[in-house]
Coordinates of C-alpha atoms in Angstrom, one line a residue:
Chain A
X77 CA 13.4 1.5 -11.5
X78 CA 12.4 -0.5 -8.4
X79 CA 10.8 -3.8 -9.4
X80 CA 8.6 -5.8 -7.1
X81 CA 7.2 -9.0 -8.5
X82 CA 4.7 -11.4 -7.1
X83 CA 4.4 -15.1 -8.2
X84 CA 0.8 -15.0 -9.4
X85 CA -1.7 -12.4 -10.5
X86 CA -4.7 -14.7 -9.8
X87 CA -5.0 -17.8 -7.7
X88 CA -7.9 -20.2 -6.9
X89 CA -7.5 -22.5 -4.0
X90 CA -9.8 -24.8 -1.9
X91 CA -10.5 -24.5 1.8
X92 CA -7.9 -26.2 3.9
X93 CA -5.1 -26.0 1.2
X94 CA -1.7 -24.6 2.1
X95 CA -1.0 -21.5 0.0
X96 CA 2.3 -19.9 -0.8
X97 CA 2.5 -16.3 -2.1
X98 CA 6.0 -15.2 -3.1
X99 CA 7.4 -11.7 -3.5
X100 CA 10.7 -10.7 -5.0
X101 CA 12.3 -7.3 -5.1
X102 CA 15.4 -6.3 -7.1
X103 CA 16.5 -3.2 -5.3
X104 CA 18.4 -4.6 -2.3
X105 CA 15.7 -3.2 0.0
X106 CA 15.9 -4.1 3.7
X107 CA 12.2 -3.9 4.5
X108 CA 9.5 -6.0 3.0
X109 CA 5.8 -6.0 3.7
X110 CA 2.6 -8.1 3.1
X111 CA -0.8 -6.4 3.0
X112 CA -4.3 -7.5 2.2
X113 CA -6.8 -5.2 0.6
X114 CA -10.5 -5.5 1.0
X115 CA -13.2 -3.2 -0.3
X116 CA -13.8 -0.2 2.1
X117 CA -11.0 -1.2 4.4
X118 CA -7.9 0.1 2.5
X119 CA -4.7 -1.8 3.0
X120 CA -4.1 -3.7 6.2
X121 CA -0.6 -4.9 7.2
X122 CA -0.3 -8.7 7.8
X123 CA 3.5 -9.1 8.4
X124 CA 6.7 -7.2 7.7
X125 CA 10.4 -7.9 7.8
X126 CA 13.3 -5.5 8.2
X127 CA 16.1 -8.1 7.7
X128 CA 16.7 -11.6 6.6
X129 CA 15.1 -14.1 9.0
X130 CA 13.4 -11.3 10.9
X131 CA 9.7 -10.8 11.0
X132 CA 7.2 -8.7 12.8
X133 CA 3.4 -9.1 13.1
X134 CA 1.3 -6.4 11.6
X135 CA -2.3 -5.6 12.3
X136 CA -3.9 -8.9 11.1
X137 CA -1.4 -11.8 11.4
X138 CA -3.9 -14.5 12.4
X139 CA -4.0 -17.4 9.9
X140 CA -0.8 -16.3 8.2
X141 CA 2.9 -16.9 8.5
X142 CA 5.9 -15.6 6.6
X143 CA 9.4 -16.5 5.6
X144 CA 12.4 -14.4 4.6
X145 CA 15.4 -16.6 3.9
X146 CA 17.0 -14.3 1.4
X147 CA 17.0 -10.5 1.3
X148 CA 15.2 -10.2 -2.0
X149 CA 12.4 -12.7 -1.2
X150 CA 9.5 -12.6 1.2
X151 CA 6.9 -15.3 1.3
X152 CA 3.4 -15.3 2.7
X153 CA 2.0 -18.6 3.8
X154 CA -1.6 -19.5 4.5
X155 CA -1.3 -22.7 6.5
X156 CA -4.9 -23.8 5.9
X157 CA -6.8 -21.5 3.6
X158 CA -10.3 -20.3 4.6
X159 CA -12.9 -18.5 2.6
X160 CA -12.4 -15.3 4.7
X161 CA -8.9 -15.1 3.3
X162 CA -10.3 -14.4 -0.2
X163 CA -8.7 -11.1 -0.9
X164 CA -6.1 -9.0 -2.8
X165 CA -2.6 -9.5 -1.4
X166 CA 0.0 -6.9 -2.0
X167 CA 3.7 -7.1 -1.4
X168 CA 5.8 -4.0 -0.9
X169 CA 9.5 -3.2 -0.2
X170 CA 11.3 -0.1 1.0
X171 CA 14.9 0.9 1.8
X172 CA 16.0 1.3 5.4
X173 CA 16.5 5.0 6.1
X174 CA 16.6 6.9 9.3
X175 CA 13.6 8.9 10.5
X176 CA 11.1 6.6 8.8
X177 CA 11.5 8.5 5.6
X178 CA 11.3 5.6 3.2
X179 CA 8.9 5.2 0.3
X180 CA 7.2 1.9 -0.2
X181 CA 7.2 0.2 -3.6
X182 CA 4.4 -2.2 -4.4
X183 CA 4.1 -5.4 -6.5
X184 CA 1.2 -5.9 -8.9
X185 CA -0.9 -7.9 -6.4
X186 CA -2.3 -11.4 -6.2
X187 CA -6.1 -11.9 -6.2
X188 CA -6.7 -15.0 -4.2
X189 CA -10.1 -16.8 -4.3
X190 CA -10.6 -19.5 -1.7
X191 CA -13.5 -21.8 -2.5
Chain B
X211 CA -3.4 3.8 16.8
X212 CA -3.4 6.6 14.4
X213 CA -6.6 7.3 12.5
X214 CA -6.6 8.2 8.8
X215 CA -9.7 9.5 7.1
X216 CA -10.0 10.2 3.4
X217 CA -12.7 12.2 1.7
X218 CA -14.7 12.0 -0.4
X219 CA -15.0 8.2 -0.6
X220 CA -16.1 8.5 -4.2
X221 CA -15.6 11.1 -6.9
X222 CA -16.9 11.2 -10.5
X223 CA -15.3 13.8 -12.7
X224 CA -15.6 14.8 -16.3
X225 CA -12.4 14.9 -18.3
X226 CA -10.7 18.2 -17.9
X227 CA -12.1 19.0 -14.5
X228 CA -10.0 19.8 -11.3
X229 CA -10.5 18.1 -8.0
X230 CA -9.2 18.0 -4.4
X231 CA -8.8 14.9 -2.3
X232 CA -8.3 15.2 1.5
X233 CA -6.6 13.1 4.1
X234 CA -7.0 13.9 7.8
X235 CA -4.9 12.1 10.4
X236 CA -5.2 12.0 14.2
X237 CA -1.6 12.3 15.4
X238 CA 1.7 13.9 14.4
X239 CA 3.5 12.1 11.5
X240 CA 6.9 12.0 10.0
X241 CA 5.9 10.0 6.9
X242 CA 3.0 10.7 4.6
X243 CA 2.6 9.2 1.2
X244 CA 0.0 9.4 -1.5
X245 CA -0.5 6.4 -3.8
X246 CA -2.6 5.8 -6.9
X247 CA -4.0 2.3 -7.5
X248 CA -4.9 1.8 -11.2
X249 CA -7.9 -0.3 -12.3
X250 CA -5.6 -3.4 -12.6
X251 CA -4.5 -3.2 -9.0
X252 CA -1.0 -1.7 -9.2
X253 CA -0.2 0.9 -6.6
X254 CA 2.1 3.6 -7.6
X255 CA 3.7 6.1 -5.2
X256 CA 2.8 9.6 -6.1
X257 CA 4.3 11.7 -3.4
X258 CA 6.3 11.4 -0.2
X259 CA 5.1 14.5 1.6
X260 CA 5.2 14.7 5.4
X261 CA 5.1 18.5 5.1
X262 CA 5.1 21.2 2.6
X263 CA 4.0 21.3 -1.1
X264 CA 5.2 19.2 -4.1
X265 CA 4.1 19.1 -7.7
X266 CA 4.5 16.5 -10.4
X267 CA 2.9 17.4 -13.7
X268 CA -0.9 17.8 -13.2
X269 CA -0.7 16.5 -9.7
X270 CA 0.3 18.4 -6.6
X271 CA 0.1 17.8 -2.9
X272 CA 0.2 19.9 0.2
X273 CA 0.6 18.7 3.8
X274 CA -0.1 21.0 6.7
X275 CA 1.5 18.9 9.5
X276 CA 0.5 21.2 12.3
X277 CA -3.2 20.9 11.4
X278 CA -2.9 17.2 10.6
X279 CA -4.2 17.1 7.0
X280 CA -2.9 16.6 3.5
X281 CA -4.5 17.6 0.2
X282 CA -4.0 16.0 -3.3
X283 CA -4.9 18.2 -6.2
X284 CA -5.7 16.7 -9.7
X285 CA -5.8 19.3 -12.4
X286 CA -7.2 18.9 -15.9
X287 CA -8.2 15.3 -15.1
X288 CA -7.8 12.5 -17.7
X289 CA -9.4 9.1 -17.9
X290 CA -6.0 7.6 -16.9
X291 CA -6.4 9.3 -13.5
X292 CA -9.2 6.9 -12.7
X293 CA -8.5 4.5 -9.8
X294 CA -8.2 4.6 -6.1
X295 CA -6.1 7.2 -4.3
X296 CA -4.7 6.2 -0.9
X297 CA -3.1 8.3 1.8
X298 CA -0.8 6.5 4.2
X299 CA 0.9 7.9 7.3
X300 CA 3.4 6.8 9.9
X301 CA 3.3 8.4 13.4
X302 CA 6.9 7.6 14.6
X303 CA 10.3 7.0 13.2
X304 CA 9.9 3.3 12.9
X305 CA 6.4 2.0 12.8
X306 CA 3.9 0.8 10.4
X307 CA 2.3 2.9 7.6
X308 CA -1.4 3.3 8.3
X309 CA -3.5 3.5 5.1
X310 CA -6.8 5.3 4.7
X311 CA -9.8 3.7 3.1
X312 CA -9.1 5.5 -0.2
X313 CA -11.0 7.7 -2.6
X314 CA -12.4 6.0 -5.7
X315 CA -12.0 8.4 -8.6
X316 CA -13.8 7.9 -12.0
X317 CA -13.0 10.2 -14.8
X318 CA -15.5 10.1 -17.7
X319 CA -14.7 11.1 -21.3

């Protein structure tokens, strides 16, 4: 079974703090993704990566950065946390297949509260 | 970008009932997935179904790509079916999955 793990289930931070969210997958997947989920808005893509050291902006990259130094690990960084970044953060991974026919596998999520 | 609309937004079912969830999308797709998010937040992939029909136990899904919609059927619902069901689509061979807003399902005993 594919396993995607995230470093924390719950996190409380103060405005202005630097926040690191880590995601690790054990299936040698090329693609990794960070989403945030807010009520009524579904999942929105923040950043994704299709290879080590490669990253692409998603729909809402402002206020976030990412790092992928190893294939299995994809980190999301909030340089200076703000209250509007309070949300559920979900990491996903998928294999690289032609024709876009890959299935995404999700981690358990991190509920971040910024005070 | 591609628009994804799910209906209904909320659904309350009595245990044992059947239901149909719908996903409409605004462009041709080559990737469509249905996910279930349990009350603890974990998303599980239910189906990869850009076209055709698939069944997995009490769940089945049908996508009519030419008419740009997909249906998820839940039969003989159980309380463990509660959660949010998301439809996600991708309009091109390499692009982003676009998620709908989800259908919140509550199954009561």
